[in-house]
Short mmCIF file of C-alpha atoms in Angstrom, two decimals:
data_model
loop_
_atom_site.label_atom_id
_atom_site.label_comp_id
_atom_site.label_asym_id
_atom_site.label_seq_id
_atom_site.Cartn_x
_atom_site.Cartn_y
_atom_site.Cartn_z
CA MET A 28 -40.12 -9.86 6.59
CA PRO A 29 -37.88 -12.69 4.64
CA ARG A 30 -34.78 -13.45 4.30
CA LEU A 31 -31.94 -12.80 1.74
CA SER A 32 -31.86 -16.57 0.37
CA GLU A 33 -31.52 -18.03 -2.67
CA ALA A 34 -35.33 -19.09 -2.35
CA THR A 35 -36.05 -14.60 -2.44
CA LEU A 36 -32.80 -14.06 -5.43
CA ASP A 37 -35.69 -13.53 -8.08
CA SER A 38 -37.59 -10.48 -4.90
CA LEU A 39 -34.31 -8.24 -5.36
CA PRO A 40 -35.22 -4.77 -6.60
CA ALA A 41 -33.47 -4.60 -10.60
CA ASP A 42 -30.38 -2.02 -8.80
CA VAL A 43 -29.21 -4.65 -7.05
CA VAL A 44 -26.38 -6.48 -8.42
CA ARG A 45 -26.35 -10.20 -9.22
CA PHE A 46 -24.11 -13.13 -10.04
CA GLY A 47 -24.64 -13.99 -13.28
CA TYR A 48 -23.15 -18.00 -12.70
CA ASP A 49 -24.93 -20.92 -11.61
CA ARG A 50 -23.87 -22.18 -7.60
CA ARG A 51 -24.58 -25.78 -8.64
CA ARG A 52 -22.13 -25.66 -10.78
CA THR A 53 -19.36 -24.39 -8.73
CA GLN A 54 -16.24 -25.90 -7.34
CA ALA A 55 -14.98 -25.41 -3.72
CA GLY A 56 -11.40 -24.53 -5.57
CA VAL A 57 -10.61 -22.03 -2.31
CA VAL A 58 -11.02 -22.89 1.56
CA HIS A 59 -10.69 -19.36 4.24
CA LEU A 60 -9.51 -19.21 7.31
CA GLY A 61 -10.84 -16.50 9.21
CA ILE A 62 -14.63 -15.50 7.50
CA GLY A 63 -15.23 -11.79 9.23
CA ALA A 64 -16.10 -8.51 7.45
CA PHE A 65 -12.86 -8.34 5.28
CA HIS A 66 -12.24 -11.56 3.54
CA ARG A 67 -16.39 -10.89 2.67
CA ALA A 68 -15.97 -7.17 1.21
CA HIS A 69 -12.26 -8.25 -0.29
CA GLN A 70 -11.03 -11.52 -1.15
CA ALA A 71 -14.22 -13.27 -1.58
CA ALA A 72 -15.67 -10.67 -3.84
CA ILE A 73 -12.38 -11.14 -6.03
CA PHE A 74 -13.28 -14.61 -5.93
CA ASP A 75 -17.35 -13.52 -6.48
CA SER A 76 -16.04 -12.13 -10.40
CA LEU A 77 -13.36 -15.05 -11.13
CA LEU A 78 -16.90 -17.42 -11.23
CA GLU A 79 -18.13 -15.85 -13.42
CA GLY A 80 -15.47 -17.29 -15.82
CA ASP A 81 -14.49 -20.18 -13.92
CA PRO A 82 -16.66 -22.28 -11.84
CA ARG A 83 -13.58 -23.47 -9.52
CA TRP A 84 -12.99 -21.36 -7.55
CA ALA A 85 -16.03 -20.75 -4.84
CA VAL A 86 -15.13 -20.68 -1.28
CA ARG A 87 -15.47 -22.95 1.61
CA GLY A 88 -15.61 -20.59 4.88
CA ALA A 89 -14.05 -21.59 8.58
CA SER A 90 -14.09 -19.35 11.40
CA LEU A 91 -11.47 -20.71 14.02
CA ARG A 92 -13.35 -19.83 17.17
CA SER A 93 -17.53 -19.19 17.16
CA PRO A 94 -20.16 -20.26 15.42
CA GLY A 95 -21.15 -16.55 14.78
CA VAL A 96 -20.61 -15.89 10.80
CA ARG A 97 -22.13 -19.30 10.19
CA ASP A 98 -24.97 -18.46 11.56
CA GLN A 99 -25.29 -15.54 9.95
CA MET A 100 -24.82 -17.13 6.57
CA MET A 101 -25.74 -20.48 6.56
CA PRO A 102 -29.76 -19.30 6.97
CA GLN A 103 -29.38 -17.37 3.93
CA ASP A 104 -27.71 -20.23 2.03
CA GLY A 105 -24.13 -18.83 2.43
CA LEU A 106 -25.71 -15.51 0.34
CA TYR A 107 -24.72 -12.06 1.77
CA ALA A 108 -24.83 -7.94 0.06
CA LEU A 109 -21.51 -6.14 -0.24
CA VAL A 110 -22.64 -2.81 0.31
CA VAL A 111 -19.76 -0.12 -1.71
CA ARG A 112 -20.13 3.57 -0.71
CA GLU A 113 -18.63 6.47 -1.49
CA GLY A 114 -20.43 9.95 0.15
CA ASP A 115 -23.98 9.54 -1.19
CA ALA A 116 -23.61 7.15 -3.78
CA GLU A 117 -24.61 3.31 -2.74
CA GLN A 118 -24.22 0.40 -5.03
CA VAL A 119 -25.63 -3.05 -3.38
CA ARG A 120 -24.39 -6.50 -4.72
CA VAL A 121 -24.67 -10.47 -3.58
CA ILE A 122 -22.04 -12.45 -3.48
CA GLY A 123 -22.20 -16.31 -3.62
CA ALA A 124 -19.03 -17.56 -3.54
CA VAL A 125 -19.18 -19.02 -0.36
CA ARG A 126 -20.78 -21.85 -0.54
CA ASP A 127 -20.76 -22.68 3.47
CA VAL A 128 -18.95 -21.94 6.60
CA LEU A 129 -17.52 -24.33 8.84
CA VAL A 130 -17.15 -24.17 12.56
CA ALA A 131 -13.85 -25.29 14.14
CA PRO A 132 -14.34 -25.98 17.30
CA GLU A 133 -17.53 -27.80 16.56
CA ASP A 134 -15.72 -30.62 14.49
CA PRO A 135 -12.01 -29.63 13.93
CA ALA A 136 -11.63 -33.14 11.72
CA ALA A 137 -14.31 -31.58 9.27
CA LEU A 138 -11.97 -28.89 8.37
CA VAL A 139 -8.89 -30.53 8.11
CA GLU A 140 -10.82 -33.22 5.89
CA VAL A 141 -11.86 -30.22 3.48
CA LEU A 142 -8.22 -28.81 3.71
CA ALA A 143 -7.53 -32.50 2.31
CA ALA A 144 -10.09 -32.68 -0.39
CA PRO A 145 -9.32 -32.89 -4.48
CA GLU A 146 -10.53 -29.42 -5.66
CA THR A 147 -9.14 -27.51 -2.60
CA ARG A 148 -5.69 -26.06 -4.51
CA ILE A 149 -5.77 -22.57 -2.50
CA VAL A 150 -6.41 -21.85 0.85
CA THR A 151 -6.49 -18.05 2.15
CA LEU A 152 -6.99 -16.31 5.90
CA THR A 153 -7.74 -13.34 7.84
CA VAL A 154 -7.12 -14.60 11.15
CA THR A 155 -5.18 -10.78 12.46
CA GLU A 156 -1.77 -10.70 13.08
CA LYS A 157 -2.86 -12.32 17.10
CA GLY A 158 -3.85 -14.99 14.70
CA TYR A 159 -0.01 -16.15 13.94
CA ARG A 160 1.49 -17.18 17.64
CA PRO A 161 1.54 -20.07 19.19
CA ASP A 162 -1.23 -21.94 21.22
CA PRO A 163 -0.20 -24.00 24.00
CA GLY A 164 -3.37 -25.86 23.91
CA GLU A 165 -2.42 -27.49 20.26
CA THR A 166 -0.21 -30.47 21.35
CA GLY A 167 -0.63 -32.18 17.64
CA LEU A 168 -1.75 -32.22 14.52
CA ALA A 169 -4.57 -34.70 15.32
CA ALA A 170 -6.25 -31.94 17.16
CA PRO A 171 -5.58 -28.71 15.29
CA ARG A 172 -6.52 -25.07 17.21
CA THR A 173 -4.83 -22.51 15.72
CA ALA A 174 -4.74 -21.71 11.70
CA ALA A 175 -0.95 -23.04 11.15
CA GLY A 176 -1.83 -25.83 12.81
CA PHE A 177 -5.12 -26.46 10.38
CA ILE A 178 -3.12 -26.16 7.42
CA ALA A 179 -0.55 -28.61 8.71
CA ALA A 180 -2.90 -31.24 9.21
CA GLY A 181 -4.54 -30.65 6.09
CA LEU A 182 -1.30 -30.53 4.01
CA ALA A 183 -0.14 -33.75 5.69
CA ARG A 184 -3.20 -35.65 5.18
CA ARG A 185 -3.02 -34.85 1.30
CA ARG A 186 0.92 -36.36 2.08
CA GLU A 187 -0.78 -39.52 3.34
CA ARG A 188 -3.31 -39.25 0.43
CA GLY A 189 -0.81 -38.71 -2.79
CA LEU A 190 -2.51 -35.47 -3.42
CA ALA A 191 -0.74 -31.84 -4.39
CA PRO A 192 -0.65 -29.72 -1.75
CA PHE A 193 -2.45 -26.35 -1.89
CA ALA A 194 -0.99 -22.63 -1.77
CA ALA A 195 -1.60 -20.71 1.41
CA LEU A 196 -2.14 -17.14 0.83
CA SER A 197 -2.28 -14.62 4.50
CA CYS A 198 -3.78 -11.94 3.65
CA ASP A 199 -3.18 -10.30 6.95
CA ASN A 200 -1.49 -6.67 7.69
CA LEU A 201 2.19 -8.54 8.75
CA PRO A 202 5.23 -7.56 6.87
CA ASP A 203 6.54 -10.87 5.39
CA ASN A 204 3.63 -12.47 5.52
CA GLY A 205 3.67 -14.96 3.70
CA ALA A 206 7.19 -16.20 5.71
CA HIS A 207 5.40 -15.97 9.04
CA LEU A 208 2.46 -18.37 7.81
CA ARG A 209 5.09 -20.61 6.51
CA ALA A 210 7.55 -20.69 9.51
CA ALA A 211 3.78 -20.97 11.54
CA VAL A 212 3.10 -24.21 10.02
CA LEU A 213 6.33 -25.87 9.53
CA ALA A 214 6.79 -25.12 13.76
CA ALA A 215 2.78 -26.74 14.13
CA ALA A 216 4.41 -29.84 11.55
CA GLU A 217 7.52 -30.53 12.87
CA ARG A 218 6.12 -31.46 16.47
CA ASP A 219 4.63 -34.10 14.74
CA ASP A 220 5.85 -35.45 11.80
CA PRO A 221 9.62 -34.24 11.34
CA ALA A 222 9.33 -35.63 7.21
CA LEU A 223 5.91 -33.54 7.29
CA ARG A 224 7.95 -30.70 8.00
CA ASP A 225 10.61 -31.43 5.09
CA TRP A 226 7.69 -31.84 2.76
CA ILE A 227 6.09 -28.84 3.52
CA ALA A 228 9.13 -26.74 3.30
CA ASP A 229 9.94 -28.58 -0.24
CA ARG A 230 6.72 -28.26 -1.61
CA VAL A 231 4.18 -25.77 -0.33
CA ALA A 232 3.79 -22.13 -1.97
CA PHE A 233 3.48 -19.48 1.13
CA PRO A 234 3.33 -16.58 -1.36
CA LYS A 235 3.69 -12.85 -0.11
CA THR A 236 0.53 -10.63 -0.21
CA MET A 237 -0.82 -7.34 0.24
CA VAL A 238 -4.59 -6.54 1.32
CA ASP A 239 -6.13 -3.06 1.14
CA ARG A 240 -9.95 -2.07 1.48
CA ILE A 241 -11.93 -0.40 4.13
CA VAL A 242 -13.90 -2.17 6.03
CA PRO A 243 -15.37 -0.63 8.82
CA ALA A 244 -17.87 -2.91 11.48
CA THR A 245 -21.73 -3.79 10.29
CA ASP A 246 -24.30 -2.83 13.02
CA PRO A 247 -27.79 -2.80 13.34
CA ALA A 248 -28.62 -0.15 11.60
CA ASP A 249 -26.54 -1.01 8.55
CA VAL A 250 -28.26 -4.08 9.02
CA ASP A 251 -32.20 -2.10 8.68
CA ALA A 252 -31.14 0.22 6.09
CA LEU A 253 -30.54 -2.17 3.89
CA ALA A 254 -33.94 -4.60 4.84
CA ARG A 255 -35.63 -1.20 3.82
CA ARG A 256 -33.57 -1.28 0.49
CA ILE A 257 -34.34 -4.12 -0.75
CA GLY A 258 -36.96 -5.94 1.55
CA LEU A 259 -35.28 -8.19 2.62
CA VAL A 260 -33.10 -8.83 5.77
CA ASP A 261 -29.47 -9.47 5.74
CA GLU A 262 -27.93 -10.73 8.63
CA ALA A 263 -24.42 -11.47 7.04
CA MET A 264 -24.06 -7.94 4.93
CA VAL A 265 -20.47 -6.01 4.51
CA LYS A 266 -19.82 -2.18 3.91
CA ALA A 267 -16.73 -1.54 2.43
CA GLU A 268 -15.41 1.71 0.68
CA PRO A 269 -14.72 1.14 -3.52
CA PHE A 270 -11.28 0.96 -3.27
CA LEU A 271 -10.06 -2.55 -3.77
CA GLN A 272 -6.20 -3.91 -3.89
CA TRP A 273 -4.66 -7.48 -3.48
CA VAL A 274 -1.14 -7.04 -4.66
CA ILE A 275 0.47 -11.15 -4.64
CA GLU A 276 3.61 -12.59 -5.33
CA ASP A 277 3.20 -15.29 -8.25
CA PHE A 278 3.26 -18.34 -6.93
CA PRO A 279 3.68 -21.99 -9.31
CA GLY A 280 1.04 -24.62 -9.55
CA GLU A 281 -3.11 -24.15 -10.07
CA ARG A 282 -4.42 -20.66 -9.62
CA PRO A 283 -7.27 -18.59 -10.95
CA ASP A 284 -6.77 -15.88 -13.58
CA PHE A 285 -6.62 -13.12 -11.03
CA GLU A 286 -5.48 -10.28 -13.17
CA SER A 287 -8.89 -10.76 -15.28
CA ALA A 288 -10.51 -9.77 -11.03
CA GLY A 289 -7.63 -6.85 -11.14
CA VAL A 290 -5.06 -8.18 -8.71
CA GLN A 291 -1.96 -7.44 -9.23
CA MET A 292 0.52 -10.66 -8.98
CA THR A 293 4.26 -9.27 -8.98
CA ALA A 294 7.84 -10.60 -7.67
CA ASP A 295 8.40 -8.15 -5.03
CA VAL A 296 5.57 -7.88 -2.90
CA ALA A 297 7.64 -6.03 0.21
CA PRO A 298 7.46 -2.07 -1.21
CA TRP A 299 3.84 -2.60 -1.92
CA GLU A 300 3.65 -4.03 2.00
CA ASP A 301 5.87 -0.83 3.06
CA ALA A 302 3.46 2.00 1.52
CA LYS A 303 0.35 0.66 3.03
CA LEU A 304 1.52 -0.41 6.59
CA ARG A 305 3.16 3.00 7.48
CA LEU A 306 1.10 5.49 5.18
CA LEU A 307 -2.67 3.86 5.11
CA ASN A 308 -2.37 1.69 8.25
CA GLY A 309 -0.03 3.80 10.11
CA ALA A 310 -2.24 7.11 10.11
CA HIS A 311 -5.35 4.90 10.54
CA SER A 312 -3.32 3.26 13.83
CA ALA A 313 -2.18 7.70 15.36
CA ILE A 314 -5.81 8.80 14.04
CA ALA A 315 -7.21 6.12 16.39
CA TYR A 316 -5.45 6.69 19.25
CA LEU A 317 -5.21 10.53 19.30
CA GLY A 318 -9.29 10.65 17.80
CA GLY A 319 -9.98 8.44 20.44
CA LEU A 320 -8.44 10.09 23.33
CA ALA A 321 -9.97 13.23 21.76
CA GLY A 322 -13.89 12.11 21.24
CA ILE A 323 -14.03 11.48 17.61
CA SER A 324 -15.74 8.40 17.02
CA PHE A 325 -15.13 8.82 12.82
CA VAL A 326 -11.68 8.64 10.85
CA ASP A 327 -13.93 11.76 8.58
CA ASP A 328 -14.70 13.48 12.02
CA PHE A 329 -10.77 13.50 12.56
CA VAL A 330 -9.62 14.93 8.89
CA ALA A 331 -12.67 17.11 8.53
CA ASP A 332 -10.86 19.50 10.91
CA PRO A 333 -7.94 21.19 9.30
CA ALA A 334 -5.01 19.88 12.54
CA GLY A 335 -6.13 17.02 12.38
CA ARG A 336 -5.38 16.44 7.98
CA ALA A 337 -2.03 18.62 8.59
CA TYR A 338 -0.98 15.60 11.80
CA VAL A 339 -1.72 13.25 9.39
CA GLU A 340 -0.13 15.22 6.60
CA ALA A 341 3.33 15.22 8.44
CA LEU A 342 3.03 11.44 9.68
CA TRP A 343 3.36 10.89 6.19
CA ASP A 344 6.03 12.99 5.45
CA GLU A 345 7.89 10.98 7.73
CA ALA A 346 7.02 8.04 6.90
CA GLN A 347 7.17 7.94 3.29
CA GLU A 348 11.06 9.18 3.10
CA THR A 349 11.18 5.41 4.74
CA LEU A 350 10.01 4.12 1.72
CA SER A 351 11.35 2.20 -1.83
CA PRO A 352 8.40 3.25 -4.20
CA PRO A 353 7.95 0.28 -6.33
CA PRO A 354 6.93 1.34 -10.51
CA GLY A 355 3.34 2.24 -10.89
CA LEU A 356 3.17 3.66 -6.99
CA ASP A 357 3.93 7.70 -7.24
CA PRO A 358 3.77 8.30 -3.25
CA LEU A 359 2.01 11.33 -3.34
CA ALA A 360 -1.22 10.84 -5.49
CA TYR A 361 -1.11 7.50 -3.75
CA ARG A 362 -1.34 9.61 -0.42
CA ALA A 363 -3.95 12.33 -2.03
CA ALA A 364 -6.16 8.73 -2.53
CA LEU A 365 -5.97 8.13 0.76
CA MET A 366 -6.77 10.77 1.62
CA ARG A 367 -9.51 10.98 0.27
CA ARG A 368 -11.01 7.53 1.63
CA PHE A 369 -10.16 9.17 4.78
CA ALA A 370 -12.76 11.77 4.50
CA ASN A 371 -15.67 9.27 2.73
CA ALA A 372 -18.26 10.03 5.71
CA ALA A 373 -20.45 7.95 4.68
CA LEU A 374 -18.25 4.96 5.60
CA GLN A 375 -19.13 5.76 9.01
CA HIS A 376 -15.27 3.86 10.02
CA ARG A 377 -14.90 4.01 14.05
CA THR A 378 -12.11 4.71 15.66
CA ARG A 379 -12.28 2.57 18.57
CA GLN A 380 -12.52 -0.40 15.87
CA ILE A 381 -8.98 0.05 14.49
CA ALA A 382 -7.24 0.78 17.88
CA MET A 383 -8.20 -2.77 18.30
CA ASP A 384 -5.61 -5.29 18.80
CA GLY A 385 -2.82 -2.27 19.21
CA SER A 386 0.07 -4.05 20.74
CA GLN A 387 -0.21 -6.53 17.45
CA LYS A 388 -0.33 -3.32 15.18
CA LEU A 389 2.28 -1.13 16.33
CA PRO A 390 5.88 -2.88 15.63
CA GLN A 391 4.89 -2.74 11.63
CA ARG A 392 2.75 0.36 11.20
CA LEU A 393 4.93 3.04 13.59
CA LEU A 394 8.01 1.41 15.36
CA ALA A 395 9.34 -0.02 12.27
CA PRO A 396 9.48 3.36 10.27
CA ILE A 397 10.95 5.27 13.73
CA ALA A 398 13.57 2.84 13.77
CA GLU A 399 14.95 3.74 10.22
CA ARG A 400 14.45 7.28 10.53
CA LEU A 401 16.33 7.26 13.46
CA LYS A 402 18.76 5.23 11.44
CA ARG A 403 19.56 7.78 9.49
CA GLY A 404 19.39 10.92 12.51
CA LEU A 405 15.85 12.36 11.06
CA PRO A 406 13.16 13.83 13.42
CA VAL A 407 10.20 11.47 14.47
CA GLU A 408 7.99 13.30 16.45
CA ALA A 409 4.64 12.70 14.16
CA LEU A 410 5.59 9.10 14.51
CA ALA A 411 6.25 9.47 18.27
CA LEU A 412 2.82 11.59 18.82
CA ALA A 413 1.14 7.94 17.79
CA VAL A 414 3.16 5.82 19.50
CA ALA A 415 2.24 8.51 23.40
CA GLY A 416 -1.25 7.98 22.12
CA TRP A 417 -0.87 3.99 22.37
CA ILE A 418 0.73 4.68 25.68
CA ARG A 419 -2.31 6.67 27.12
CA TRP A 420 -4.42 5.02 24.94
CA GLN A 421 -3.77 1.41 27.36
CA SER A 422 -4.97 3.85 30.42
CA GLY A 423 -8.68 2.42 29.46
CA ARG A 424 -9.87 6.33 29.62
CA THR A 425 -10.71 9.41 27.11
CA ASP A 426 -9.45 13.14 28.47
CA GLU A 427 -13.01 13.30 29.44
CA GLY A 428 -12.61 10.94 31.28
CA GLU A 429 -14.64 8.13 29.99
CA ALA A 430 -14.13 4.76 30.74
CA PHE A 431 -13.95 2.12 28.35
CA THR A 432 -12.60 -1.17 27.47
CA VAL A 433 -8.71 -1.50 26.18
CA ASP A 434 -9.16 -4.22 23.70
CA ASP A 435 -5.96 -5.58 23.48
CA PRO A 436 -3.57 -8.58 23.65
CA LEU A 437 -1.30 -7.06 26.00
CA ALA A 438 -4.11 -4.95 28.02
CA GLY A 439 -3.42 -7.28 31.41
CA GLU A 440 0.18 -6.54 30.93
CA THR A 441 0.34 -2.78 29.72
CA THR A 442 -1.96 -2.12 33.14
CA LYS A 443 0.35 -3.78 35.52
CA LEU A 444 3.29 -1.19 33.79
CA LEU A 445 1.29 1.68 33.54
CA ALA A 446 -0.80 1.66 37.09
CA PRO A 447 1.75 2.32 39.67
CA HIS A 448 3.37 5.59 37.47
CA GLY A 449 1.91 8.98 37.22
CA ASP A 450 5.00 10.32 36.08
CA PRO A 451 4.82 10.06 32.13
CA ALA A 452 8.66 9.35 32.15
CA ALA A 453 8.36 6.81 34.26
CA GLN A 454 5.64 5.42 32.42
CA VAL A 455 7.24 4.97 28.70
CA ARG A 456 10.62 3.45 30.68
CA ALA A 457 7.63 0.59 32.27
CA ILE A 458 6.34 0.13 28.37
CA LEU A 459 9.37 0.07 26.80
CA THR A 460 10.24 -3.02 28.20
CA LEU A 461 7.70 -4.99 26.32
CA GLU A 462 8.80 -6.92 23.65
CA ILE A 463 7.03 -5.61 21.27
CA PHE A 464 9.79 -3.16 21.60
CA PRO A 465 13.13 -3.86 19.90
CA PRO A 466 16.36 -2.81 22.04
CA ALA A 467 17.39 -0.17 19.14
CA LEU A 468 14.26 1.64 19.90
CA ARG A 469 14.32 0.55 23.97
CA GLU A 470 17.89 1.95 24.41
CA ASN A 471 17.85 4.88 22.22
CA SER A 472 17.28 8.38 24.38
CA ARG A 473 16.05 10.06 21.76
CA PHE A 474 13.30 8.10 21.18
CA VAL A 475 13.37 7.46 24.90
CA ASP A 476 12.67 11.32 25.05
CA VAL A 477 10.42 12.14 22.05
CA VAL A 478 7.64 9.79 23.18
CA THR A 479 8.05 10.64 26.63
CA ARG A 480 7.78 14.08 25.29
CA GLN A 481 5.00 13.16 23.07
CA LEU A 482 2.85 11.85 26.00
CA THR A 483 3.54 14.19 28.55
CA ARG A 484 2.28 16.76 25.87
CA LEU A 485 -1.12 14.49 25.75
CA ALA A 486 -1.36 14.17 29.92
CA LYS A 487 -1.03 17.57 30.24
CA SER A 488 -3.49 19.16 27.26
CA GLY A 489 -5.05 16.50 25.39
CA ALA A 490 -5.25 14.85 22.01
CA ARG A 491 -6.74 17.68 20.38
CA GLN A 492 -4.54 20.40 21.88
CA ALA A 493 -1.87 17.89 21.00
CA ILE A 494 -2.74 17.29 17.48
CA LEU A 495 -3.24 21.63 17.36
CA GLN A 496 0.27 22.60 18.69
CA PHE A 497 1.82 19.73 16.12
CA ALA A 498 0.04 21.46 13.42
CA ARG A 499 0.91 24.87 14.10
CA ASP A 500 4.87 23.47 14.91
#
């Protein structure tokens, strides 16, 4: 079967949505670092819409690790299908916004040159929470390895050439993500050139953003099903839910008419960010660990169980009280919409996909609302059960004894901490020595007690019974 490409576009079925702009006339005003499935289903789709009216906002993608996405996309001329599913409904849309994909480890200088190109006005990135940590192997801007290092090197080249800086937009699920990115870039610049650090601090915008769309991992069955539907093989396809949200802190300089594509520009992203992290992402993490331990493979199966649904609502009750909703956000309506999204069986959103890198996600999704509630003397039973679920997940075995690999940057450390202890109380004391737990929680006896109680419940009865018991309580 032929592959999706410029040459095969005209053979697509009539019901497949295709872009209407001339790709040859577009300019790559955007460079994206970390071109995984989420970017292709979210930001790239928005830039694709913007290109219909303004040809300056095509995307040059870059992988900072491996050639996998490049090898999927470039034999297809950068084209791919975005498959939007809800219930029995499905829409297939071909995205043409991505011009090419670079692989940074193969040619770091090429990526720096792309960042320094005069037409580059915006750099976006989705490098996950762990992508903001320094890399000991990055010794200077002559040999960048991290996203922050490449951004600093690109800005250094622009400064040398008298070019205006680009704006750098983090699209990762970190509170105050713009500040995290700014700090990482300034640190990378400081190592080489304090004057460059000052120039970046004075001239470069690092707006905060909040992104939201559920994008499950694509599997071979998805590729096969799409090939049968459209008559072409698309190795780079992504699937997503209909919902899409992007909230960006307004910033100076040249930018597209984001609002025309449904993006919300705002003076304060934080309230939107907190609502998403603590309600959507917090519930997702709880579902991932407790559902995974119970052998529940998909998010929709978890909330289809009345006990699972009741537990999620209880967790939301706790998290909601820590929020300061912005104008235009009704928390109850938002929760109802989230539950509908979680129940979308067409997505097949795997709990194990969400469980990845949990140690990097726990602080903002669960620990932050727990700390706020404890300050107010409020109970944290539902949130603590999720934390206990994460601790038990580190054992690498489900409640039925099935072994799995814990995909987490701290997996080696958690194994060493937990292995010598069979008692839940000792396990909690050991795991709380990790730096992801702030001293205010580590030294809080109420927090230690409630997590220990929930971990004991999981150890004795398993996740299904813990959820059921919790729902009854």
